[in-house]
Coordinates of C-alpha atoms and ligand atoms in Angstrom, one line a residue:
X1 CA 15.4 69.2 -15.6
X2 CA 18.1 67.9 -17.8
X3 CA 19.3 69.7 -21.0
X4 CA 18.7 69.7 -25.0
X5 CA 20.7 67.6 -26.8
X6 CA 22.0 68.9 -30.3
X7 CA 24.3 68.3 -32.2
X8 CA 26.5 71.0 -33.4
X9 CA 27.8 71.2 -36.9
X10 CA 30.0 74.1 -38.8
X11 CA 28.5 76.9 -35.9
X12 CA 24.8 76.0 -35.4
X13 CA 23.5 73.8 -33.1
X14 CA 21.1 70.8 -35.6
X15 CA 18.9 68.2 -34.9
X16 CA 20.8 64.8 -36.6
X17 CA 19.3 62.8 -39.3
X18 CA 19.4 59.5 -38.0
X19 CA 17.7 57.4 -35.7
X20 CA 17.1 58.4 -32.0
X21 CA 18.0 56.5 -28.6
X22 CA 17.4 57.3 -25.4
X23 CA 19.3 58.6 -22.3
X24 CA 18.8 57.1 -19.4
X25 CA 19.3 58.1 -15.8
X26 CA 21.9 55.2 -13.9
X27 CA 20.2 56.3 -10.7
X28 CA 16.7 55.8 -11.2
X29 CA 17.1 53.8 -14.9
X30 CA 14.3 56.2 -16.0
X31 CA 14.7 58.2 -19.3
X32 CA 15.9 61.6 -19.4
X33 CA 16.7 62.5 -22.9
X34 CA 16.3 61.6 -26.5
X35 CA 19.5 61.9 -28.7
X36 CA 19.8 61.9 -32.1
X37 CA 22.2 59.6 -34.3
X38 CA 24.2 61.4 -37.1
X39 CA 24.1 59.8 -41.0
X40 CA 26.9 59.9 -43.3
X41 CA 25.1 62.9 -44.7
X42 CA 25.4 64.6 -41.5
X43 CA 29.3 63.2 -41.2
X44 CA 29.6 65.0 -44.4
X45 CA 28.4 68.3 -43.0
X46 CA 31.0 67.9 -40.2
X47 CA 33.5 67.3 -42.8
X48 CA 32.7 70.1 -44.9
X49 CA 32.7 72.5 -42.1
X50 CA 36.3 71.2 -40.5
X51 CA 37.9 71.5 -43.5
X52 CA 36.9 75.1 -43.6
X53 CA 37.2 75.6 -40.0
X54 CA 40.8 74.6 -40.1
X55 CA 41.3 76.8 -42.6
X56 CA 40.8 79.5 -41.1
X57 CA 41.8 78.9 -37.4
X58 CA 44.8 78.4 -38.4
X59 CA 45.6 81.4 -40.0
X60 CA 44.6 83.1 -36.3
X61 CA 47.3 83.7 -34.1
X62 CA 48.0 81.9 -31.1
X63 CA 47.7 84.6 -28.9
X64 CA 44.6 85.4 -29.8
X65 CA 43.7 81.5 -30.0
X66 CA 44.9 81.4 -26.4
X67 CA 42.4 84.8 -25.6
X68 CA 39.1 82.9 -26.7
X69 CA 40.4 80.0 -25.3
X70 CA 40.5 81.5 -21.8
X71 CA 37.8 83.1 -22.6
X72 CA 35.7 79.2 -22.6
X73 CA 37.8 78.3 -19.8
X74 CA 36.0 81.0 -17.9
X75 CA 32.5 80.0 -19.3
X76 CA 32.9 76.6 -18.0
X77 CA 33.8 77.7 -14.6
X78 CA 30.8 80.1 -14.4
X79 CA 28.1 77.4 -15.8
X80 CA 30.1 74.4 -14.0
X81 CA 27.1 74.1 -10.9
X82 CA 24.4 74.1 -14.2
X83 CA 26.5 71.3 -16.0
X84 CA 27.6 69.2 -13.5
X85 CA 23.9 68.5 -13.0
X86 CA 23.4 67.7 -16.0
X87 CA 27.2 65.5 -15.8
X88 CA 25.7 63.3 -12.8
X89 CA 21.8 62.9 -13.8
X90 CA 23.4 61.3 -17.2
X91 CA 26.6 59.3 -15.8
X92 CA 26.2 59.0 -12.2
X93 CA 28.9 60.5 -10.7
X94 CA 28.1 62.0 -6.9
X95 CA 28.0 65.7 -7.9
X96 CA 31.2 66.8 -6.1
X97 CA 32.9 65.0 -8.5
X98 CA 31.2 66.2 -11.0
X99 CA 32.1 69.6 -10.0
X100 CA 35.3 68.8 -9.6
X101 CA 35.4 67.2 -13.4
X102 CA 34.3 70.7 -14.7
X103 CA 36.9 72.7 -13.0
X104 CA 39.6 70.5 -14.2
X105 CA 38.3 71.2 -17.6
X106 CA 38.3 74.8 -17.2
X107 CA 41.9 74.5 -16.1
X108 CA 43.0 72.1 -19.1
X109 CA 42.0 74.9 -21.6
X110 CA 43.7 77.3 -19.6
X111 CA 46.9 75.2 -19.5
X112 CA 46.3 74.2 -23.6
X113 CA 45.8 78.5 -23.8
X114 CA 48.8 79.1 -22.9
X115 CA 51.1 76.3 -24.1
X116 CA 49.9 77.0 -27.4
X117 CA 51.6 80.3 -27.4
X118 CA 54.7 78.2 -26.6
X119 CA 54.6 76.0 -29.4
X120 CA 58.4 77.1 -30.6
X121 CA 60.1 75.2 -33.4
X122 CA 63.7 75.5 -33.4
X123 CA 66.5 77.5 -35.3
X124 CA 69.6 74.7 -36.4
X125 CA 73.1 76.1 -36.9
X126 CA 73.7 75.8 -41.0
X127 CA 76.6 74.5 -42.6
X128 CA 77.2 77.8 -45.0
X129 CA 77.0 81.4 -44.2
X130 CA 73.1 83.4 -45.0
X131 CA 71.5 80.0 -44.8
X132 CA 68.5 79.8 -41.8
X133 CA 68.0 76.2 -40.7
X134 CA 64.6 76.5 -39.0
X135 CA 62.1 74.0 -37.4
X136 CA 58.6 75.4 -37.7
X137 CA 55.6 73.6 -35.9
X138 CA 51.9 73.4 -37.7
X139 CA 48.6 72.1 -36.9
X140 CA 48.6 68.5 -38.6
X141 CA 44.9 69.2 -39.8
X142 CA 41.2 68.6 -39.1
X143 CA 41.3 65.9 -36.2
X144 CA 38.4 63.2 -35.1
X145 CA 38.1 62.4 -31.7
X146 CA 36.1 59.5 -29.8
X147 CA 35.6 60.3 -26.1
X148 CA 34.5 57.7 -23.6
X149 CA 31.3 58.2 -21.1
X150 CA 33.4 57.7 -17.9
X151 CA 34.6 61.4 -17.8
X152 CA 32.5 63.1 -20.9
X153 CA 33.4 66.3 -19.9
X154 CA 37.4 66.1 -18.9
X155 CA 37.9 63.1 -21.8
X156 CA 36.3 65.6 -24.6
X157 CA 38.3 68.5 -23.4
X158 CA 41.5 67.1 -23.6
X159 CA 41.2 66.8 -27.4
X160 CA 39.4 69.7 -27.6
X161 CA 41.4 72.2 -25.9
X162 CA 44.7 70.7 -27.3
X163 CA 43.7 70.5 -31.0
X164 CA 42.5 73.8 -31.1
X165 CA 45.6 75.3 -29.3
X166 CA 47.8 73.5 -31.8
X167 CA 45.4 74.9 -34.8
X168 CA 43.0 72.3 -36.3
X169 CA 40.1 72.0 -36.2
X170 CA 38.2 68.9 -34.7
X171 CA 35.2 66.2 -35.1
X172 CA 34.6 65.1 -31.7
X173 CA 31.8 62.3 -31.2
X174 CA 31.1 62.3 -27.8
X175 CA 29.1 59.4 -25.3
X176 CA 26.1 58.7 -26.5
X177 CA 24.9 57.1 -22.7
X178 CA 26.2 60.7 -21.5
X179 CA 25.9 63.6 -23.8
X180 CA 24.3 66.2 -22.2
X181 CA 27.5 67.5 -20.1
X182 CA 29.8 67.6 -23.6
X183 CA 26.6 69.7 -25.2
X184 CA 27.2 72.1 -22.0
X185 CA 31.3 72.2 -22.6
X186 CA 31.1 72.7 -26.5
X187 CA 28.5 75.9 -25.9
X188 CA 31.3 78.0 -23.7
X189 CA 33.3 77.0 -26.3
X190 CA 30.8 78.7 -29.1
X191 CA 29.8 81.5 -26.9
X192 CA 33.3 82.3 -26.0
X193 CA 34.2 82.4 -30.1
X194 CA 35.5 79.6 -31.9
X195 CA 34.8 80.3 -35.4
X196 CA 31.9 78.2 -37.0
X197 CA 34.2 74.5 -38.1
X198 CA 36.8 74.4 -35.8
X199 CA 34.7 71.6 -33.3
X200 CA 32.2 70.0 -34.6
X201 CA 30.3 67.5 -32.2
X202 CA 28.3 64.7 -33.5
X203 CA 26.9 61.5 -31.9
X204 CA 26.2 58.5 -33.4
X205 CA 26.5 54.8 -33.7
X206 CA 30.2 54.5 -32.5
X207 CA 31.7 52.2 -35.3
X208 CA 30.1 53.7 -38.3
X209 CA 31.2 56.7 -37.3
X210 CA 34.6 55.7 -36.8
X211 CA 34.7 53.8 -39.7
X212 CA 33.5 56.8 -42.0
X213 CA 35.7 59.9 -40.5
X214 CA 38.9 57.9 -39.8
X215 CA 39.8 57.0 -43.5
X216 CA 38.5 60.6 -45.0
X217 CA 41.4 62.8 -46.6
X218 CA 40.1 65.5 -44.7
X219 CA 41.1 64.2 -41.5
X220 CA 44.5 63.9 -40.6
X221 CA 44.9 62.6 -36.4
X222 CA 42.7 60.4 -34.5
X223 CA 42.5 60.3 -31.0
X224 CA 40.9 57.9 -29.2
X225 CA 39.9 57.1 -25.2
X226 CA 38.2 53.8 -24.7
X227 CA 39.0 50.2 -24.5
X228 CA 41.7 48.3 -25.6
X229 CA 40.2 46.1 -28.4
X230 CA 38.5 48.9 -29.7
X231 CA 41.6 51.4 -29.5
X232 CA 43.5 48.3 -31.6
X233 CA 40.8 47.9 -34.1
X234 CA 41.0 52.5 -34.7
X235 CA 44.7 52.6 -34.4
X236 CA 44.7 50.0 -37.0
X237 CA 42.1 51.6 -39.5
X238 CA 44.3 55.4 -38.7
X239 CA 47.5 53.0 -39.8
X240 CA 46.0 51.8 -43.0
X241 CA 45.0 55.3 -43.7
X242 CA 48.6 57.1 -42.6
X243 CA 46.9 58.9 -39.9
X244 CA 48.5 59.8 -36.8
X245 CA 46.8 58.4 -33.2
X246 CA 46.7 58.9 -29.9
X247 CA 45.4 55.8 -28.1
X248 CA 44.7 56.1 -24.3
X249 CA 43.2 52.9 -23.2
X250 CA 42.6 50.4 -20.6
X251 CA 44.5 50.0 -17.3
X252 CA 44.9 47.7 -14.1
X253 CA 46.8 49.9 -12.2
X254 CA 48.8 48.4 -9.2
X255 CA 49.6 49.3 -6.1
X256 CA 52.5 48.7 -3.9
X257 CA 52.1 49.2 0.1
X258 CA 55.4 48.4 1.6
X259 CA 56.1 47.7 4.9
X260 CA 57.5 51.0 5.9
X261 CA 54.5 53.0 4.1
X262 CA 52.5 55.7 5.9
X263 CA 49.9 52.7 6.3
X264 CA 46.8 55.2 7.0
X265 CA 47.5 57.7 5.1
X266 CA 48.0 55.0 2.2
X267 CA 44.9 53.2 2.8
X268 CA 42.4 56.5 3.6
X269 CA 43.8 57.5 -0.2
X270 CA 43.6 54.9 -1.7
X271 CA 40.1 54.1 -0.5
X272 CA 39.0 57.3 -1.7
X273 CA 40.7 57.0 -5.3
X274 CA 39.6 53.1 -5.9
X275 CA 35.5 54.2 -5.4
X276 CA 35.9 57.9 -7.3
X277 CA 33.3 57.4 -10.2
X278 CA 32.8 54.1 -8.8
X279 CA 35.8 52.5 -10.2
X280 CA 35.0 53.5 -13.4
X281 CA 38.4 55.3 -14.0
X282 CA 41.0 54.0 -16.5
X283 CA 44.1 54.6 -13.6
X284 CA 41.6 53.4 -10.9
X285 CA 43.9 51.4 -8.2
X286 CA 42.9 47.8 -8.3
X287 CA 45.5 45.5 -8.1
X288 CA 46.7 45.5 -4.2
X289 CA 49.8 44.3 -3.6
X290 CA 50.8 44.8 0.7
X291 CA 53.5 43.8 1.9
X292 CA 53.2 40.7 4.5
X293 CA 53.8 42.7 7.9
X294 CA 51.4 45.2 7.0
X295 CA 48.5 43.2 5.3
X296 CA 46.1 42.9 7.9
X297 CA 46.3 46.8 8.9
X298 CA 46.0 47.9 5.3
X299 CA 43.2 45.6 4.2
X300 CA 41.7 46.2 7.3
X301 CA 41.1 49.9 7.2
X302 CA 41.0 49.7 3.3
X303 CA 37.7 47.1 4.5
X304 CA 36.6 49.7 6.7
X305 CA 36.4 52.6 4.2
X306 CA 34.7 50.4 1.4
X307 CA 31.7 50.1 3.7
X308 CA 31.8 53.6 5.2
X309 CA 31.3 54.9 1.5
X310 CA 27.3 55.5 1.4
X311 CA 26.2 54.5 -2.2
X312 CA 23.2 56.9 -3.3
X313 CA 22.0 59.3 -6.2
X314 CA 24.9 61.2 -7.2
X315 CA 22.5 64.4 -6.8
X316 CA 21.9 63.6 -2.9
X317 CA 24.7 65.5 -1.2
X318 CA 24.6 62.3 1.4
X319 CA 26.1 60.4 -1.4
X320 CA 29.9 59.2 -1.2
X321 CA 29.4 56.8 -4.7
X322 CA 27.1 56.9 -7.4
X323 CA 25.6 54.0 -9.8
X324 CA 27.6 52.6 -12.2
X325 CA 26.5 54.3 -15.7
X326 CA 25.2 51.9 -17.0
X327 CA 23.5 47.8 -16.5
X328 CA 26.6 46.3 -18.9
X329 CA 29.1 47.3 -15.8
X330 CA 26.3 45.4 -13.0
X331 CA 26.8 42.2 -15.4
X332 CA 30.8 43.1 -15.5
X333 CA 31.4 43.3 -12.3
X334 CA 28.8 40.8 -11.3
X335 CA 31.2 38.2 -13.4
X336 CA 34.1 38.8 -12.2
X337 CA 33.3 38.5 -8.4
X338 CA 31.2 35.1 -9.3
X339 CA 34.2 33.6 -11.1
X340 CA 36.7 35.1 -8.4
X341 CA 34.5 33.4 -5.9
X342 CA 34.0 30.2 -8.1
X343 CA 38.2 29.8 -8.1
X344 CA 38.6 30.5 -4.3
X345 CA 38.5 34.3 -3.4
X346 CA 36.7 35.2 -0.2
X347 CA 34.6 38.7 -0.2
X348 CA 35.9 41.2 2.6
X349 CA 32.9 43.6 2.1
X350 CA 30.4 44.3 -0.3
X351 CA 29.8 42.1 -3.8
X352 CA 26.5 42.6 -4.6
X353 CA 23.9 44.8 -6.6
X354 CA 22.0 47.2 -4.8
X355 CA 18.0 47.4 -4.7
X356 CA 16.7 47.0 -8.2
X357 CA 16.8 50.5 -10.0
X358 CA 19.4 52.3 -11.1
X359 CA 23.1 50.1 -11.6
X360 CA 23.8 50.8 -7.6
X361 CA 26.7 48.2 -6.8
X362 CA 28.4 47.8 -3.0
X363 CA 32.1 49.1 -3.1
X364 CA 34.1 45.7 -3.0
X365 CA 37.3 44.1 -1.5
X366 CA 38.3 40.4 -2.8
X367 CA 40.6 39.2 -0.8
X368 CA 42.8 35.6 -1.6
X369 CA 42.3 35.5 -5.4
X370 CA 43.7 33.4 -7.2
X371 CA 45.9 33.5 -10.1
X372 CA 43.7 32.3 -12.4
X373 CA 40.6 34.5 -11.6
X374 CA 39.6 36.6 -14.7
X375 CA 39.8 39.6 -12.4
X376 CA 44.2 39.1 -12.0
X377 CA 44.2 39.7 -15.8
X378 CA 41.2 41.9 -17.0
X379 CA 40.7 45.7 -16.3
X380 CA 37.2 45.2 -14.0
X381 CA 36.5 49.0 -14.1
X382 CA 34.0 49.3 -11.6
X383 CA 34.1 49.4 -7.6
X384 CA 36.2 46.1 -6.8
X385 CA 39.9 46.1 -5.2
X386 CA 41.6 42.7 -4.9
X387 CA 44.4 42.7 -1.9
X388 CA 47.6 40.4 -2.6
X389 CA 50.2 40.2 -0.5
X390 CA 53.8 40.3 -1.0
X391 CA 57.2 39.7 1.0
X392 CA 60.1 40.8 -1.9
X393 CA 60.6 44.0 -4.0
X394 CA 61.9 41.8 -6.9
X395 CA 59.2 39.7 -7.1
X396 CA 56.2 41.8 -6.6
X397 CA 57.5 44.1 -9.6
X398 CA 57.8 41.0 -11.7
X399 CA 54.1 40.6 -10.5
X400 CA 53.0 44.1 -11.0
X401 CA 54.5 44.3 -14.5
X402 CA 53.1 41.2 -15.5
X403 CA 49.9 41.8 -17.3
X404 CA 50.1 43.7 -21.3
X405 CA 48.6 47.1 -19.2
X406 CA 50.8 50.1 -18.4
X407 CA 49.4 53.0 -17.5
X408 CA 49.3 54.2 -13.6
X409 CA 51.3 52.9 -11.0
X410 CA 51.3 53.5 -7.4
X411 CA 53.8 53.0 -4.6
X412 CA 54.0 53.5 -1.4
X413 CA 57.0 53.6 0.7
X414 CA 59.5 56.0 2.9
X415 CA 62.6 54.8 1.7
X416 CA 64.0 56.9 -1.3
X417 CA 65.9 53.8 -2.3
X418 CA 62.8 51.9 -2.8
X419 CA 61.1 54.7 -4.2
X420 CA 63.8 55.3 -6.8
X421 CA 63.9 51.7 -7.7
X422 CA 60.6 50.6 -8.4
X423 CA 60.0 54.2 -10.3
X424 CA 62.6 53.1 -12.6
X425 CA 61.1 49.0 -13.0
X426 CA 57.4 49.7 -13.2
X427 CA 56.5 49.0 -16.7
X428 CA 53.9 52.3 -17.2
X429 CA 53.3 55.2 -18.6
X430 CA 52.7 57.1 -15.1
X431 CA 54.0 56.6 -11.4
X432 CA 52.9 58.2 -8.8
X433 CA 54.5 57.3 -5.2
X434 CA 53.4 58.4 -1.7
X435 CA 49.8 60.4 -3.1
X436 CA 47.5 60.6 -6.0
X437 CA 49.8 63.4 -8.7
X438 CA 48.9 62.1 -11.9
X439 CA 46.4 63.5 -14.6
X440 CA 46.7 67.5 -14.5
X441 CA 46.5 69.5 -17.4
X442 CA 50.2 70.3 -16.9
X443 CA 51.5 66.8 -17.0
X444 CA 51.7 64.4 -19.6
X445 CA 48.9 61.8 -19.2
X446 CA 49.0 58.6 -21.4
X447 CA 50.2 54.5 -21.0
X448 CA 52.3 51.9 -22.9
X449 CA 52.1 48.4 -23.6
X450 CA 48.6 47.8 -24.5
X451 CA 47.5 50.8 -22.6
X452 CA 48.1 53.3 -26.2
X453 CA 50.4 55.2 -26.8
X454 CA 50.5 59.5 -27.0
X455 CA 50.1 61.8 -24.5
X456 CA 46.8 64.0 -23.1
X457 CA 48.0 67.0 -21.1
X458 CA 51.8 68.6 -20.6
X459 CA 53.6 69.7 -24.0
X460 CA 53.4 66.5 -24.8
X461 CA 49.6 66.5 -25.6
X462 CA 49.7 69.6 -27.6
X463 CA 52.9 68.0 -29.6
X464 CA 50.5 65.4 -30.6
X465 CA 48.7 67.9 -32.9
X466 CA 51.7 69.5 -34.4
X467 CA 53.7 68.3 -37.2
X468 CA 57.2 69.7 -37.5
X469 CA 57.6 71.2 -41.0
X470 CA 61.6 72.0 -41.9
X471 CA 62.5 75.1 -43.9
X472 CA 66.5 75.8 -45.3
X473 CA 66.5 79.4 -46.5
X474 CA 69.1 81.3 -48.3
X475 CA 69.8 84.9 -48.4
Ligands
NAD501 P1 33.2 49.6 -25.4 O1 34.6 49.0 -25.7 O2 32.1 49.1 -26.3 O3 33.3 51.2 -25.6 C1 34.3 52.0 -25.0 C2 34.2 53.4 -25.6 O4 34.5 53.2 -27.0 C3 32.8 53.9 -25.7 O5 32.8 55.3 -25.5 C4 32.3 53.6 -27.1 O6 31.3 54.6 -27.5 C5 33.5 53.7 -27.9 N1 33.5 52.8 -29.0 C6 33.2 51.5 -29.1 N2 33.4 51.0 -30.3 C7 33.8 52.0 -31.1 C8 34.1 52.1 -32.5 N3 34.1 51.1 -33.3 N4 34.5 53.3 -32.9 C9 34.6 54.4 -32.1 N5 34.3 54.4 -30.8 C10 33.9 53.2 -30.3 O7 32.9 49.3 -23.9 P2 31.9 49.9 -22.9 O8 31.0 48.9 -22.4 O9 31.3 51.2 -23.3 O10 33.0 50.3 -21.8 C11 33.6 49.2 -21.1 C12 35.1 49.2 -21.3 O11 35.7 50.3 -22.0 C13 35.8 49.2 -20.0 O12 36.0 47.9 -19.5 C14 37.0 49.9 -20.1 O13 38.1 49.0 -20.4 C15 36.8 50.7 -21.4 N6 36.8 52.2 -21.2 C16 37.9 52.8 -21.0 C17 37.9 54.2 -20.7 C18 39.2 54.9 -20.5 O14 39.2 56.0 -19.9 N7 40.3 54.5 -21.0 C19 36.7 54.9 -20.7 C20 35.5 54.2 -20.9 C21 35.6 52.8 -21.2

């Protein structure tokens, strides 16, 4: 059994205009679901019913913003078992992570409920008695979102929970490969008591949806999770249009093992964190650089993780790693190994497709890549690690900063001196050294470089829908 699939437009759950595709099921490639695609008349609707929705959610208070916010977070805690099925039939996922996704949503609202009451502004000192100086934080306005099918659940929530904490009101359009589980988070949201307008969740064909919502007065932030040509293509379209973006993009996140790391520890980790979603993960840990004395041991029990990770249906509790979501990330992935291959780099384990239904791929280790292999310089986002090895700190950050990317970093090393050091030269947006700490609701989540720019998560993500507004009163 999987779910309806509606979309839900200015309170009531519709049935879109347009065209409809099909879902399909990345462990068995049958179909599941039939979605339907939105037409600018149905954009329209959505626009309509922000415009109003803003309206009046702002005008409620934060506190009681923050009560029917917790009040979702709670829904999607109790119904997380019912949509986590639904998350892994659609994208894959093995359903403990899938489980896990959902609580992490519950606790971004949560963290979004609370930090909304917290949204301050400031009082400045004035130049001449009776005058108030004051800094007042607003909503910026009815906000369009584009979430990604990698996480649909945690991706859509981010923009979710954090616009409406902030006051506006939001268009989200959702996955249309995996739209079921945002169907399920939108619903605690309605049952819980949003007011009809303030989210609105469509689906549609990505780029004409884009291309209508971004430049219409009504909306006034974008925020976008995806890739980095299309995040350049939006932020560029928001730009011409003087709308405010958040862009979190692409990543090729590297990974320093020194030679005084807690070697097992390091590679049981990171073994778990490079096939989570089956690589699929924009801070996924795939370039390897280990330091020369302790190569061998890390790749070697790295090697023997990657092939004690059993690849099945994500609804078979057996299962350590789901399909990939879908047959474009097979050919991906299939590429880059071939042309790593082609230029001189040997396979450790794994490399190849898996039976012939569903996108099952072996978790991979590539070990002596070249240079030149596509794989050094493209984000391969799937289940692929490639080892390098290193002898000096200097050069392997001039190697790790290398590439236009910046969003995680990881490290891995006893020596504070070290640690300090390389925190300070990696060029990204997050570093996390000696264990996985990045992406919780209460930390600020987001890249440089060609990995975007703005924050999802910590006050930063909620500053991203406020707009300072300065008031000079007298008497
Ligand atoms: P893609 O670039 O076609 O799409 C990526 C996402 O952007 C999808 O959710 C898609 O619906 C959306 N999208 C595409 N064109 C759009 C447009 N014009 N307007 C609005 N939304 C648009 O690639 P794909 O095959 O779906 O995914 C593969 C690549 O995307 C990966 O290699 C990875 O780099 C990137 N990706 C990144 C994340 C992330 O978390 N940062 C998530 C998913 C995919």
């Amino acid at each position: 059994m999987y779910t309806s699939l509606e979309h839900y437009i200015d309170g009531n759950w519709v049935k879109a205009s347009g065209k409809s595709q099909d879902v399909i099921n990345p462990a068995t490639s049958k179909t599941i679901g039939e979605l339907g695609l939105a037409t600018r008349g149905d954009l329209d609707k959505a626009l309509a019913a922000a415009d109003k929705g803003f309206k009046t959610w702002r005008k409620v208070s934060a506190f009681e913003r923050g009560k029917i916010l917790r009040k979702a977070a709670e829904l999607v805690r109790a119904r997380a078992d019912d949509i986590a099925k639904v998350l892994t039939q659609e994208q894959g996922k093995v359903i403990a992570e899938s489980k896990v996704e959902l609580m992490a949503a519950a606790d971004v609202i949560d963290w979004f409920a609370g930090e909304g009451q917290r949204a301050y502004g400031r009082i400045i000192p004035a130049r001449a008695d009776g005058v108030r100086n004051m800094v007042i934080m607003e909503p910026i306005g009815p906000v369009a979102g584009f979430s990604p099918w990698n996480f649909p659940v945690t991706q859509a929530v981010r923009k979710i929970a954090a616009s409406l904490a902030a006051g506006c009101s939001i268009i989200i359009k959702c996955p249309e490969e995996t739209p079921g589980s945002p169907v399920g988070l939108v619903k605690a949201f309605h049952d819980a008591g949003v007011p009809p307008g303030v989210i609105n969740l469509v689906y549609g064909v990505p780029a004409e949806i884009s291309e209508y919502l971004i430049p219409s007065p009504i909306i006034r932030k974008v925020s976008f999770t995806g890739s980095v040509p299309v995040g350049k293509h939006l932020n560029a379209l928001a730009a011409s249009h003087m709308k405010r973006a958040t862009m979190e993009l692409g990543g090729h996140a590297p990974v320093l093992v020194f030679d005084d790391a807690d070697v097992d520890g390091a590679a049981k980790l990171m073994g778990a964190m490079k096939y989570r979603n089956a690589g699929q993960v924009c801070v996924s840990p795939t370039r390897f650089f280990v330091h020369d004395k302790v190569y061998d041991k890390f790749v070697g029990q790295f090697v023997e993780h990657a092939k004690g990770t059993t690849v099945g249906d994500g609804l078979d509790p057996a299962s350590k790693m789901g399909p990939l979501a879908n047959p474009r990330r097979i050919n991906a992935i299939e590429g880059f190994i071939a042309d790593a291959q082609d230029k001189g780099a040997k396979v450790a384990t794994g490399g190849k497709r898996i039976g012939n239904q569903g996108n099952f791929f072996e978790p991979t280790v590539l070990t002596d890549v070249p240079e030149n292999a596509r794989i050094m310089t493209e984000e391969p986002f799937g289940p692929v690690a490639v080892m390098l090895r290193f002898k000096d700190t200097d050069d392997v950050l001039a190697r790790a900063n290398q590439l236009p990317f910046g969003l995680a970093s990881y490290a891995f090393t006893k020596n504070a001196n070290t640690a300090t050091k390389i925190a300070d030269a990696l060029d990204s947006g997050m570093v996390t050294i000696n264990h996985f700490g990045i992406a919780l609701p209460e930390t600020p989540f987001g890249g440089i470089k060609d990995s975007g720019f703005g924050h999802e998560g910590g006050i930063e993500g909620l500053n991203v829908y406020m707009q300072a507004k300065f008031v000079s009163h007298l008497g």
